[in-house]
Amino acid sequence: MVATGQPLAAQAGLSVLEAGGNAVDAAIATAAALTVVEPTSNGIGGDLFALVWAGGELHGLNASGAAPAALSLDALQERHGGEMPRHGWTPVTVPGAVRGWADLHGRLGRLDFAQVLAPAIRLAREGYPLSPVLAAGWARAIRIYGSLGLPVMEEWFRVFAPDGFTPRPGALWRSEAHARTLEAIAASGGASFYTGDLAAQIDSHARATGGLLRADDLAAHASEWVTPIWAEYGGHRVYEIPPNGQGIAALVALNVLDAGELPPLRDDPAGLHLQIEAMKRGFHDAHRYVGDPRHAPVDVERLLSRANAQAHRAHLGAEAHDPATAAPSTGGTVYLATADGEGGMVSLIQSNYMGFGSGVVVPGTGIALHNRGHNFSLEAGHPNALAPGRRPYHTIIPGFLGRADGTPVGPFGVMGGFMQPQGHLQVVLNTVHYGMNPQQALDAPRWQWLAGRRVEVEPGLGAPVARALAARGHEVSVQLDAGSFGRGQMIRRDPETGVLEGGTESRTDGHIAVW
């Protein structure tokens, strides 16, 4: 089974499974295809994280990149008066996705790497028709980028908004440059991107247009295999990637709630109030402590301790509280889940961060570079403070659900910037506490904490529930844009029969491909 936000990408992963590949091969094939068929949220120039159930254990991969050696707080002050721009070269950090594909394949894949990337190459070369949600996001990006007037974005417009192309449902788009780049990655096992011709092209374009990213930065990059972190809730374990990701925010919130206090009905305002308040505590810890642990160690054990959960519960009362932490912002990401017939399962997420990312595209390659550096703190001494060689606080988080005895249930994820841990919390509770199947768990109306006491809810939650939350001190607004509440997928495996059960978002162009 392959579940993701684009039908053609799901079919790419399925074709690899049909050819004898395993769940890891299918995940890489799907991820590579998503850089082609959903460039509005991810690309070859982004980052990646993955949780993989293989060989009877759960593996974690952190494939996020660091700030270039020339990017520092002083350099930011000199270039932009100390403010981090959203677009252009400055927020570009080393892209880790390609190395992530190669490392996943090298350790856990089965088929030849070129065979795994072949479906994505074909989609880039032959083209495909845009789906509705994709087309809307594409058109929005053209409006935003067009209003900026940055010369460095000229190549972005040549690639993603060529003459005669209007992003509408059914419109055809293709990129021969993207296909050639994927071929170079396939032939070199990803090395071309970090030490070969592609790295040289990235370096050359940066030097010519004022970028700080250099070939040495790319050559120094490496993925990191990590031990997943987890929290228990309702007889299950919820697994996340450790910092520099924000998955720990969802785990802290689950620990705060793990006291049997939630009512049995999912839409009970008292239960939703507790969820929102617990999520604020999770963000309180994440925004205060999460950074690159190679430079600022994060005491994960303390943050996930019962003592910390009890301390946070003291802040939960009948009224909404202000956690006095940074307000979340937006992002753009893709998520996928795969499962093979042998028990292997993958939860993978990759992103260019804000839509197409920085707006910088390397000429002749189709490589759109992310703007992940925008997520650094600019406060000196903060664990997430901008510094050369440091990875930023990362919003993208793959999830995995297991049982208390350590046996697997399956992968899940909800993309969407700082909505992600909030989506993880709600999907896990829908599944474990409220007994929903994957599709019900994903479709259920959501809430989203914004900042202070501000909360947005989807219309499906209902006016009576919204009024009841407002009576508890929440500043509630109804948001009609479903995309801001995240988009996710989930796969569960029956431990006795091996039957797979999947769900994919009604909020996007999602698809579940099975064989």
One Martini backbone bead per residue (centre of mass of N, CA, C, O) as a GRO file, in nm:
protein
  515
    1MET     BB    1   0.098   0.035   0.020
    2VAL     BB    2   0.008   0.377  -0.091
    3ALA     BB    3   0.013   0.703   0.076
    4THR     BB    4  -0.090   1.020  -0.069
    5GLY     BB    5  -0.142   1.348  -0.226
    6GLN     BB    6  -0.070   1.189  -0.509
    7PRO     BB    7  -0.161   0.964  -0.741
    8LEU     BB    8   0.104   0.940  -0.915
    9ALA     BB    9   0.291   0.883  -0.674
   10ALA     BB   10   0.150   0.629  -0.573
   11GLN     BB   11   0.193   0.473  -0.841
   12ALA     BB   12   0.499   0.475  -0.832
   13GLY     BB   13   0.525   0.304  -0.576
   14LEU     BB   14   0.357   0.061  -0.675
   15SER     BB   15   0.540  -0.021  -0.916
   16VAL     BB   16   0.776  -0.107  -0.729
   17LEU     BB   17   0.627  -0.330  -0.579
   18GLU     BB   18   0.554  -0.497  -0.837
   19ALA     BB   19   0.881  -0.529  -0.900
   20GLY     BB   20   0.992  -0.614  -0.585
   21GLY     BB   21   0.980  -0.406  -0.388
   22ASN     BB   22   0.990  -0.226  -0.106
   23ALA     BB   23   0.894   0.017   0.111
   24VAL     BB   24   1.148   0.189   0.054
   25ASP     BB   25   1.137   0.201  -0.249
   26ALA     BB   26   0.851   0.326  -0.257
   27ALA     BB   27   0.919   0.584  -0.099
   28ILE     BB   28   1.130   0.697  -0.296
   29ALA     BB   29   0.955   0.701  -0.548
   30THR     BB   30   0.741   0.890  -0.428
   31ALA     BB   31   0.924   1.126  -0.347
   32ALA     BB   32   1.037   1.185  -0.629
   33ALA     BB   33   0.757   1.233  -0.761
   34LEU     BB   34   0.673   1.476  -0.579
   35THR     BB   35   0.879   1.680  -0.706
   36VAL     BB   36   0.692   1.686  -0.965
   37VAL     BB   37   0.363   1.666  -0.867
   38GLU     BB   38   0.448   1.869  -0.589
   39PRO     BB   39   0.621   2.162  -0.600
   40THR     BB   40   0.450   2.337  -0.387
   41SER     BB   41   0.607   2.154  -0.125
   42ASN     BB   42   0.851   2.026  -0.295
   43GLY     BB   43   1.200   1.903  -0.355
   44ILE     BB   44   1.527   1.849  -0.434
   45GLY     BB   45   1.584   2.121  -0.235
   46GLY     BB   46   1.525   1.957   0.033
   47ASP     BB   47   1.397   1.786   0.307
   48LEU     BB   48   1.423   1.487   0.538
   49PHE     BB   49   1.214   1.232   0.699
   50ALA     BB   50   1.229   0.899   0.874
   51LEU     BB   51   1.030   0.601   0.938
   52VAL     BB   52   1.141   0.251   0.981
   53TRP     BB   53   1.007  -0.071   0.938
   54ALA     BB   54   1.275  -0.309   0.995
   55GLY     BB   55   1.379  -0.602   1.121
   56GLY     BB   56   1.203  -0.550   1.397
   57GLU     BB   57   1.252  -0.225   1.366
   58LEU     BB   58   1.299   0.123   1.438
   59HIS     BB   59   1.394   0.372   1.212
   60GLY     BB   60   1.590   0.679   1.193
   61LEU     BB   61   1.589   0.978   0.970
   62ASN     BB   62   1.810   1.261   0.935
   63ALA     BB   63   1.770   1.485   0.635
   64SER     BB   64   1.901   1.757   0.738
   65GLY     BB   65   2.027   2.076   0.697
   66ALA     BB   66   2.264   2.329   0.709
   67ALA     BB   67   2.418   2.603   0.747
   68PRO     BB   68   2.621   2.784   0.603
   69ALA     BB   69   2.937   2.902   0.670
   70ALA     BB   70   2.838   3.216   0.585
   71LEU     BB   71   2.594   3.186   0.793
   72SER     BB   72   2.510   3.452   1.014
   73LEU     BB   73   2.428   3.699   1.223
   74ASP     BB   74   2.624   3.900   1.093
   75ALA     BB   75   2.542   3.852   0.799
   76LEU     BB   76   2.246   3.931   0.844
   77GLN     BB   77   2.299   4.220   0.931
   78GLU     BB   78   2.444   4.309   0.668
   79ARG     BB   79   2.210   4.224   0.462
   80HIS     BB   80   1.914   4.261   0.666
   81GLY     BB   81   1.926   4.387   0.959
   82GLY     BB   82   1.858   4.091   1.111
   83GLU     BB   83   1.662   3.978   0.898
   84MET     BB   84   1.475   3.704   0.780
   85PRO     BB   85   1.406   3.608   0.486
   86ARG     BB   86   1.192   3.416   0.281
   87HIS     BB   87   1.357   3.494   0.023
   88GLY     BB   88   1.602   3.372  -0.144
   89TRP     BB   89   1.923   3.284  -0.038
   90THR     BB   90   1.952   3.318   0.275
   91PRO     BB   91   1.742   3.066   0.368
   92VAL     BB   92   1.947   2.866   0.252
   93THR     BB   93   2.003   2.536   0.301
   94VAL     BB   94   2.109   2.232   0.309
   95PRO     BB   95   2.009   1.978   0.119
   96GLY     BB   96   1.881   1.635   0.224
   97ALA     BB   97   1.702   1.446   0.044
   98VAL     BB   98   1.897   1.296  -0.147
   99ARG     BB   99   2.062   1.164   0.078
  100GLY     BB  100   1.820   1.020   0.199
  101TRP     BB  101   1.758   0.834  -0.032
  102ALA     BB  102   2.039   0.696  -0.044
  103ASP     BB  103   2.044   0.592   0.254
  104LEU     BB  104   1.792   0.423   0.248
  105HIS     BB  105   1.878   0.244   0.013
  106GLY     BB  106   2.160   0.140   0.118
  107ARG     BB  107   2.029   0.000   0.385
  108LEU     BB  108   1.696  -0.090   0.284
  109GLY     BB  109   1.701  -0.155   0.000
  110ARG     BB  110   1.665  -0.346  -0.326
  111LEU     BB  111   1.664  -0.200  -0.570
  112ASP     BB  112   1.762  -0.019  -0.809
  113PHE     BB  113   1.793   0.315  -0.806
  114ALA     BB  114   1.703   0.373  -1.100
  115GLN     BB  115   1.434   0.216  -1.077
  116VAL     BB  116   1.312   0.397  -0.851
  117LEU     BB  117   1.336   0.679  -1.030
  118ALA     BB  118   1.189   0.632  -1.304
  119PRO     BB  119   0.898   0.748  -1.263
  120ALA     BB  120   0.988   1.043  -1.214
  121ILE     BB  121   1.132   1.086  -1.482
  122ARG     BB  122   0.887   1.038  -1.662
  123LEU     BB  123   0.706   1.266  -1.548
  124ALA     BB  124   0.899   1.499  -1.621
  125ARG     BB  125   0.925   1.441  -1.932
  126GLU     BB  126   0.605   1.391  -2.012
  127GLY     BB  127   0.413   1.466  -1.797
  128TYR     BB  128   0.120   1.629  -1.635
  129PRO     BB  129  -0.178   1.675  -1.468
  130LEU     BB  130  -0.334   1.891  -1.280
  131SER     BB  131  -0.463   1.921  -0.977
  132PRO     BB  132  -0.664   2.114  -0.787
  133VAL     BB  133  -0.487   2.184  -0.534
  134LEU     BB  134  -0.229   2.225  -0.689
  135ALA     BB  135  -0.324   2.459  -0.873
  136ALA     BB  136  -0.388   2.660  -0.646
  137GLY     BB  137  -0.097   2.672  -0.527
  138TRP     BB  138   0.044   2.765  -0.787
  139ALA     BB  139  -0.111   3.030  -0.831
  140ARG     BB  140  -0.032   3.156  -0.561
  141ALA     BB  141   0.276   3.162  -0.613
  142ILE     BB  142   0.273   3.349  -0.858
  143ARG     BB  143   0.159   3.590  -0.707
  144ILE     BB  144   0.375   3.617  -0.490
  145TYR     BB  145   0.636   3.623  -0.667
  146GLY     BB  146   0.541   3.859  -0.850
  147SER     BB  147   0.540   4.077  -0.605
  148LEU     BB  148   0.861   4.081  -0.541
  149GLY     BB  149   1.085   4.127  -0.772
  150LEU     BB  150   1.313   3.905  -0.795
  151PRO     BB  151   1.578   3.827  -0.993
  152VAL     BB  152   1.637   3.528  -0.877
  153MET     BB  153   1.336   3.428  -0.998
  154GLU     BB  154   1.353   3.384  -1.307
  155GLU     BB  155   1.386   3.070  -1.317
  156TRP     BB  156   1.123   2.998  -1.186
  157PHE     BB  157   0.944   3.110  -1.415
  158ARG     BB  158   1.060   2.935  -1.644
  159VAL     BB  159   0.971   2.660  -1.505
  160PHE     BB  160   0.668   2.731  -1.346
  161ALA     BB  161   0.592   2.999  -1.564
  162PRO     BB  162   0.557   2.962  -1.858
  163ASP     BB  163   0.472   3.032  -2.151
  164GLY     BB  164   0.126   2.933  -2.163
  165PHE     BB  165   0.103   2.876  -1.850
  166THR     BB  166  -0.180   2.757  -1.654
  167PRO     BB  167  -0.277   2.679  -1.326
  168ARG     BB  168  -0.493   2.419  -1.388
  169PRO     BB  169  -0.703   2.184  -1.408
  170GLY     BB  170  -0.529   1.978  -1.652
  171ALA     BB  171  -0.273   2.099  -1.680
  172LEU     BB  172   0.037   2.085  -1.841
  173TRP     BB  173   0.355   1.954  -1.704
  174ARG     BB  174   0.714   1.998  -1.763
  175SER     BB  175   1.076   1.875  -1.706
  176GLU     BB  176   1.377   1.812  -1.838
  177ALA     BB  177   1.569   1.909  -1.617
  178HIS     BB  178   1.453   1.732  -1.392
  179ALA     BB  179   1.510   1.462  -1.532
  180ARG     BB  180   1.821   1.492  -1.554
  181THR     BB  181   1.873   1.518  -1.253
  182LEU     BB  182   1.756   1.242  -1.171
  183GLU     BB  183   1.957   1.083  -1.344
  184ALA     BB  184   2.213   1.179  -1.196
  185ILE     BB  185   2.128   1.067  -0.922
  186ALA     BB  186   2.094   0.772  -1.007
  187ALA     BB  187   2.386   0.723  -1.127
  188SER     BB  188   2.533   0.839  -0.837
  189GLY     BB  189   2.371   0.803  -0.568
  190GLY     BB  190   2.368   1.139  -0.518
  191ALA     BB  191   2.662   1.264  -0.556
  192SER     BB  192   2.618   1.500  -0.758
  193PHE     BB  193   2.481   1.694  -0.544
  194TYR     BB  194   2.758   1.707  -0.344
  195THR     BB  195   3.034   1.641  -0.560
  196GLY     BB  196   2.937   1.724  -0.844
  197ASP     BB  197   2.780   1.880  -1.097
  198LEU     BB  198   2.544   1.990  -0.928
  199ALA     BB  199   2.717   2.129  -0.715
  200ALA     BB  200   2.857   2.322  -0.915
  201GLN     BB  201   2.595   2.467  -1.008
  202ILE     BB  202   2.510   2.575  -0.736
  203ASP     BB  203   2.766   2.734  -0.675
  204SER     BB  204   2.766   2.915  -0.928
  205HIS     BB  205   2.490   3.050  -0.878
  206ALA     BB  206   2.553   3.172  -0.605
  207ARG     BB  207   2.795   3.349  -0.691
  208ALA     BB  208   2.628   3.510  -0.920
  209THR     BB  209   2.360   3.583  -0.697
  210GLY     BB  210   2.442   3.600  -0.371
  211GLY     BB  211   2.509   3.338  -0.243
  212LEU     BB  212   2.626   3.111   0.034
  213LEU     BB  213   2.629   2.853  -0.105
  214ARG     BB  214   2.856   2.569  -0.117
  215ALA     BB  215   3.031   2.297  -0.204
  216ASP     BB  216   3.138   2.244   0.085
  217ASP     BB  217   2.860   2.221   0.217
  218LEU     BB  218   2.766   1.977   0.053
  219ALA     BB  219   3.009   1.782   0.116
  220ALA     BB  220   2.953   1.790   0.442
  221HIS     BB  221   2.703   1.634   0.416
  222ALA     BB  222   2.488   1.437   0.647
  223SER     BB  223   2.320   1.199   0.760
  224GLU     BB  224   2.105   1.072   1.044
  225TRP     BB  225   2.091   0.814   1.254
  226VAL     BB  226   1.811   0.757   1.473
  227THR     BB  227   1.641   0.744   1.775
  228PRO     BB  228   1.342   0.709   1.853
  229ILE     BB  229   1.079   0.869   2.005
  230TRP     BB  230   0.843   0.833   2.295
  231ALA     BB  231   0.493   0.779   2.381
  232GLU     BB  232   0.232   0.695   2.596
  233TYR     BB  233  -0.109   0.586   2.484
  234GLY     BB  234  -0.351   0.371   2.528
  235GLY     BB  235  -0.147   0.118   2.471
  236HIS     BB  236   0.058   0.310   2.314
  237ARG     BB  237   0.301   0.413   2.072
  238VAL     BB  238   0.453   0.727   1.995
  239TYR     BB  239   0.651   0.817   1.721
  240GLU     BB  240   0.955   1.016   1.683
  241ILE     BB  241   1.169   1.249   1.594
  242PRO     BB  242   1.422   1.396   1.708
  243PRO     BB  243   1.590   1.651   1.756
  244ASN     BB  244   1.516   1.919   1.535
  245GLY     BB  245   1.235   1.832   1.577
  246GLN     BB  246   0.869   1.875   1.676
  247GLY     BB  247   0.755   1.598   1.789
  248ILE     BB  248   0.778   1.652   2.099
  249ALA     BB  249   0.519   1.821   2.127
  250ALA     BB  250   0.318   1.583   2.101
  251LEU     BB  251   0.431   1.413   2.339
  252VAL     BB  252   0.385   1.611   2.565
  253ALA     BB  253   0.079   1.631   2.525
  254LEU     BB  254   0.019   1.331   2.576
  255ASN     BB  255   0.130   1.325   2.864
  256VAL     BB  256  -0.070   1.533   2.978
  257LEU     BB  257  -0.329   1.344   2.891
  258ASP     BB  258  -0.226   1.074   3.050
  259ALA     BB  259  -0.515   1.060   3.280
  260GLY     BB  260  -0.820   1.000   3.193
  261GLU     BB  261  -0.978   1.291   3.112
  262LEU     BB  262  -1.109   1.221   2.861
  263PRO     BB  263  -1.379   1.206   2.700
  264PRO     BB  264  -1.566   0.984   2.492
  265LEU     BB  265  -1.627   1.231   2.316
  266ARG     BB  266  -1.481   1.399   2.061
  267ASP     BB  267  -1.682   1.681   2.069
  268ASP     BB  268  -1.614   1.759   2.348
  269PRO     BB  269  -1.530   2.059   2.478
  270ALA     BB  270  -1.362   1.959   2.721
  271GLY     BB  271  -1.162   1.790   2.550
  272LEU     BB  272  -1.065   2.011   2.353
  273HIS     BB  273  -0.954   2.197   2.566
  274LEU     BB  274  -0.733   2.003   2.669
  275GLN     BB  275  -0.584   1.971   2.404
  276ILE     BB  276  -0.505   2.265   2.359
  277GLU     BB  277  -0.354   2.304   2.629
  278ALA     BB  278  -0.146   2.075   2.583
  279MET     BB  279  -0.024   2.189   2.319
  280LYS     BB  280   0.095   2.444   2.440
  281ARG     BB  281   0.302   2.289   2.615
  282GLY     BB  282   0.455   2.162   2.384
  283PHE     BB  283   0.544   2.436   2.256
  284HIS     BB  284   0.689   2.550   2.493
  285ASP     BB  285   0.922   2.342   2.477
  286ALA     BB  286   1.006   2.353   2.180
  287HIS     BB  287   1.069   2.670   2.164
  288ARG     BB  288   1.285   2.654   2.406
  289TYR     BB  289   1.474   2.369   2.326
  290VAL     BB  290   1.479   2.336   2.023
  291GLY     BB  291   1.749   2.200   1.827
  292ASP     BB  292   2.069   2.129   1.755
  293PRO     BB  293   2.220   1.873   1.934
  294ARG     BB  294   2.520   1.926   1.833
  295HIS     BB  295   2.503   2.232   1.985
  296ALA     BB  296   2.215   2.188   2.165
  297PRO     BB  297   2.126   2.008   2.398
  298VAL     BB  298   1.848   1.782   2.450
  299ASP     BB  299   1.632   1.691   2.720
  300VAL     BB  300   1.430   1.443   2.651
  301GLU     BB  301   1.382   1.289   2.913
  302ARG     BB  302   1.265   1.529   3.069
  303LEU     BB  303   1.036   1.616   2.869
  304LEU     BB  304   0.915   1.296   2.891
  305SER     BB  305   0.840   1.317   3.173
  306ARG     BB  306   0.622   1.299   3.436
  307ALA     BB  307   0.712   1.556   3.577
  308ASN     BB  308   0.661   1.746   3.336
  309ALA     BB  309   0.362   1.680   3.299
  310GLN     BB  310   0.273   1.772   3.581
  311ALA     BB  311   0.365   2.064   3.554
  312HIS     BB  312   0.175   2.128   3.313
  313ARG     BB  313  -0.102   2.063   3.453
  314ALA     BB  314  -0.101   2.326   3.629
  315HIS     BB  315  -0.199   2.499   3.360
  316LEU     BB  316  -0.464   2.343   3.374
  317GLY     BB  317  -0.797   2.454   3.316
  318ALA     BB  318  -1.108   2.601   3.254
  319GLU     BB  319  -0.916   2.806   3.117
  320ALA     BB  320  -0.757   2.971   2.897
  321HIS     BB  321  -0.412   2.999   2.806
  322ASP     BB  322  -0.097   3.169   2.795
  323PRO     BB  323   0.221   3.039   2.698
  324ALA     BB  324   0.438   3.240   2.605
  325THR     BB  325   0.493   3.180   2.292
  326ALA     BB  326   0.561   3.132   1.991
  327ALA     BB  327   0.428   3.183   1.689
  328PRO     BB  328   0.315   3.023   1.447
  329SER     BB  329   0.369   2.914   1.113
  330THR     BB  330   0.415   2.843   0.789
  331GLY     BB  331   0.390   2.569   0.531
  332GLY     BB  332   0.541   2.313   0.300
  333THR     BB  333   0.432   1.968   0.248
  334VAL     BB  334   0.505   1.613   0.226
  335TYR     BB  335   0.337   1.292   0.253
  336LEU     BB  336   0.416   0.936   0.330
  337ALA     BB  337   0.297   0.590   0.298
  338THR     BB  338   0.427   0.252   0.346
  339ALA     BB  339   0.363  -0.103   0.243
  340ASP     BB  340   0.442  -0.432   0.255
  341GLY     BB  341   0.425  -0.799   0.245
  342GLU     BB  342   0.664  -0.822   0.499
  343GLY     BB  343   0.619  -0.560   0.718
  344GLY     BB  344   0.705  -0.312   0.586
  345MET     BB  345   0.748   0.043   0.689
  346VAL     BB  346   0.676   0.397   0.596
  347SER     BB  347   0.764   0.730   0.719
  348LEU     BB  348   0.746   1.024   0.507
  349ILE     BB  349   0.909   1.355   0.489
  350GLN     BB  350   0.895   1.651   0.273
  351SER     BB  351   1.056   1.985   0.203
  352ASN     BB  352   1.042   2.355   0.115
  353TYR     BB  353   0.831   2.478   0.316
  354MET     BB  354   0.738   2.755   0.142
  355GLY     BB  355   0.633   2.586  -0.078
  356PHE     BB  356   0.874   2.627  -0.314
  357GLY     BB  357   1.032   2.834  -0.133
  358SER     BB  358   1.279   3.066  -0.215
  359GLY     BB  359   1.281   3.090  -0.554
  360VAL     BB  360   1.532   2.921  -0.613
  361VAL     BB  361   1.671   2.825  -0.932
  362VAL     BB  362   1.874   2.612  -1.097
  363PRO     BB  363   2.002   2.629  -1.386
  364GLY     BB  364   1.920   2.337  -1.576
  365THR     BB  365   1.774   2.150  -1.317
  366GLY     BB  366   1.500   2.215  -1.136
  367ILE     BB  367   1.616   2.325  -0.865
  368ALA     BB  368   1.439   2.384  -0.572
  369LEU     BB  369   1.499   2.586  -0.302
  370HIS     BB  370   1.483   2.614   0.014
  371ASN     BB  371   1.371   2.806   0.340
  372ARG     BB  372   1.462   2.687   0.631
  373GLY     BB  373   1.621   2.932   0.768
  374HIS     BB  374   1.364   3.088   0.873
  375ASN     BB  375   1.356   2.896   1.151
  376PHE     BB  376   1.542   3.055   1.296
  377SER     BB  377   1.682   3.200   1.554
  378LEU     BB  378   1.783   3.554   1.645
  379GLU     BB  379   1.875   3.458   1.934
  380ALA     BB  380   2.123   3.474   2.124
  381GLY     BB  381   2.159   3.150   2.283
  382HIS     BB  382   1.967   2.992   2.145
  383PRO     BB  383   1.920   2.667   2.048
  384ASN     BB  384   1.809   2.804   1.750
  385ALA     BB  385   2.042   2.961   1.661
  386LEU     BB  386   2.205   3.108   1.430
  387ALA     BB  387   2.458   2.902   1.258
  388PRO     BB  388   2.713   2.761   1.137
  389GLY     BB  389   2.627   2.422   1.083
  390ARG     BB  390   2.325   2.453   1.163
  391ARG     BB  391   2.024   2.317   1.244
  392PRO     BB  392   1.702   2.373   1.229
  393TYR     BB  393   1.411   2.398   1.327
  394HIS     BB  394   1.165   2.145   1.257
  395THR     BB  395   0.843   2.078   1.125
  396ILE     BB  396   0.898   1.802   1.006
  397ILE     BB  397   0.695   1.495   1.086
  398PRO     BB  398   0.709   1.170   1.137
  399GLY     BB  399   0.492   0.898   1.210
  400PHE     BB  400   0.442   0.626   1.464
  401LEU     BB  401   0.256   0.332   1.544
  402GLY     BB  402   0.228   0.145   1.847
  403ARG     BB  403   0.262  -0.080   2.089
  404ALA     BB  404   0.345  -0.136   2.416
  405ASP     BB  405   0.519  -0.403   2.313
  406GLY     BB  406   0.648  -0.285   2.016
  407THR     BB  407   0.451  -0.330   1.808
  408PRO     BB  408   0.322  -0.262   1.505
  409VAL     BB  409   0.097  -0.053   1.316
  410GLY     BB  410   0.190   0.245   1.181
  411PRO     BB  411   0.188   0.502   0.962
  412PHE     BB  412   0.196   0.869   1.009
  413GLY     BB  413   0.067   1.201   0.894
  414VAL     BB  414   0.088   1.576   0.915
  415MET     BB  415   0.096   1.838   0.729
  416GLY     BB  416   0.178   2.190   0.815
  417GLY     BB  417   0.389   2.298   0.983
  418PHE     BB  418   0.260   2.379   1.304
  419MET     BB  419   0.028   2.160   1.261
  420GLN     BB  420   0.159   1.881   1.297
  421PRO     BB  421   0.143   1.815   1.605
  422GLN     BB  422  -0.163   1.871   1.610
  423GLY     BB  423  -0.234   1.645   1.412
  424HIS     BB  424  -0.110   1.411   1.566
  425LEU     BB  425  -0.279   1.434   1.818
  426GLN     BB  426  -0.561   1.400   1.682
  427VAL     BB  427  -0.514   1.130   1.532
  428VAL     BB  428  -0.436   0.961   1.776
  429LEU     BB  429  -0.695   1.007   1.939
  430ASN     BB  430  -0.891   0.906   1.724
  431THR     BB  431  -0.767   0.616   1.729
  432VAL     BB  432  -0.723   0.539   2.041
  433HIS     BB  433  -0.964   0.687   2.200
  434TYR     BB  434  -1.207   0.684   1.956
  435GLY     BB  435  -1.187   0.440   1.735
  436MET     BB  436  -1.083   0.512   1.458
  437ASN     BB  437  -1.029   0.502   1.145
  438PRO     BB  438  -0.818   0.639   0.927
  439GLN     BB  439  -1.030   0.812   0.775
  440GLN     BB  440  -1.173   0.931   1.021
  441ALA     BB  441  -0.920   1.054   1.160
  442LEU     BB  442  -0.866   1.256   0.915
  443ASP     BB  443  -1.163   1.388   0.868
  444ALA     BB  444  -1.187   1.513   1.119
  445PRO     BB  445  -1.237   1.784   1.272
  446ARG     BB  446  -1.033   2.074   1.336
  447TRP     BB  447  -0.786   2.229   1.527
  448GLN     BB  448  -0.592   2.553   1.582
  449TRP     BB  449  -0.325   2.681   1.722
  450LEU     BB  450  -0.168   3.006   1.714
  451ALA     BB  451  -0.198   3.216   1.973
  452GLY     BB  452  -0.235   3.228   2.281
  453ARG     BB  453  -0.601   3.215   2.254
  454ARG     BB  454  -0.588   3.135   1.958
  455VAL     BB  455  -0.845   2.968   1.755
  456GLU     BB  456  -0.900   2.736   1.502
  457VAL     BB  457  -1.184   2.611   1.310
  458GLU     BB  458  -1.377   2.397   1.163
  459PRO     BB  459  -1.698   2.388   1.055
  460GLY     BB  460  -1.753   2.079   1.143
  461LEU     BB  461  -1.754   2.132   1.457
  462GLY     BB  462  -1.942   2.360   1.524
  463ALA     BB  463  -2.104   2.610   1.692
  464PRO     BB  464  -2.145   2.493   1.979
  465VAL     BB  465  -1.844   2.427   2.022
  466ALA     BB  466  -1.727   2.708   1.972
  467ARG     BB  467  -1.884   2.846   2.202
  468ALA     BB  468  -1.771   2.668   2.433
  469LEU     BB  469  -1.476   2.758   2.392
  470ALA     BB  470  -1.526   3.061   2.433
  471ALA     BB  471  -1.632   3.025   2.732
  472ARG     BB  472  -1.316   2.928   2.804
  473GLY     BB  473  -1.133   3.172   2.648
  474HIS     BB  474  -1.137   3.129   2.354
  475GLU     BB  475  -1.029   3.263   2.040
  476VAL     BB  476  -1.264   3.204   1.802
  477SER     BB  477  -1.231   3.079   1.463
  478VAL     BB  478  -1.348   3.030   1.136
  479GLN     BB  479  -1.201   2.818   0.886
  480LEU     BB  480  -1.232   2.767   0.533
  481ASP     BB  481  -0.934   2.669   0.499
  482ALA     BB  482  -0.832   2.344   0.499
  483GLY     BB  483  -0.515   2.360   0.447
  484SER     BB  484  -0.435   2.476   0.742
  485PHE     BB  485  -0.499   2.168   0.877
  486GLY     BB  486  -0.376   1.979   0.697
  487ARG     BB  487  -0.214   1.677   0.547
  488GLY     BB  488  -0.280   1.319   0.542
  489GLN     BB  489  -0.168   0.986   0.646
  490MET     BB  490  -0.254   0.620   0.680
  491ILE     BB  491  -0.129   0.302   0.818
  492ARG     BB  492  -0.259  -0.030   0.893
  493ARG     BB  493  -0.173  -0.339   1.058
  494ASP     BB  494  -0.268  -0.654   1.094
  495PRO     BB  495  -0.121  -0.885   1.310
  496GLU     BB  496  -0.270  -1.151   1.195
  497THR     BB  497  -0.331  -1.097   0.867
  498GLY     BB  498  -0.188  -0.827   0.722
  499VAL     BB  499  -0.392  -0.623   0.682
  500LEU     BB  500  -0.455  -0.321   0.513
  501GLU     BB  501  -0.515   0.019   0.639
  502GLY     BB  502  -0.630   0.323   0.484
  503GLY     BB  503  -0.563   0.687   0.468
  504THR     BB  504  -0.681   1.004   0.317
  505GLU     BB  505  -0.720   1.317   0.246
  506SER     BB  506  -0.990   1.547   0.182
  507ARG     BB  507  -0.791   1.818   0.163
  508THR     BB  508  -0.684   1.664  -0.094
  509ASP     BB  509  -0.524   1.473  -0.369
  510GLY     BB  510  -0.558   1.195  -0.258
  511HIS     BB  511  -0.409   0.848  -0.230
  512ILE     BB  512  -0.464   0.486  -0.256
  513ALA     BB  513  -0.232   0.230  -0.325
  514VAL     BB  514  -0.293  -0.112  -0.430
  515TRP     BB  515  -0.173  -0.489  -0.433
   0.00000   0.00000   0.00000
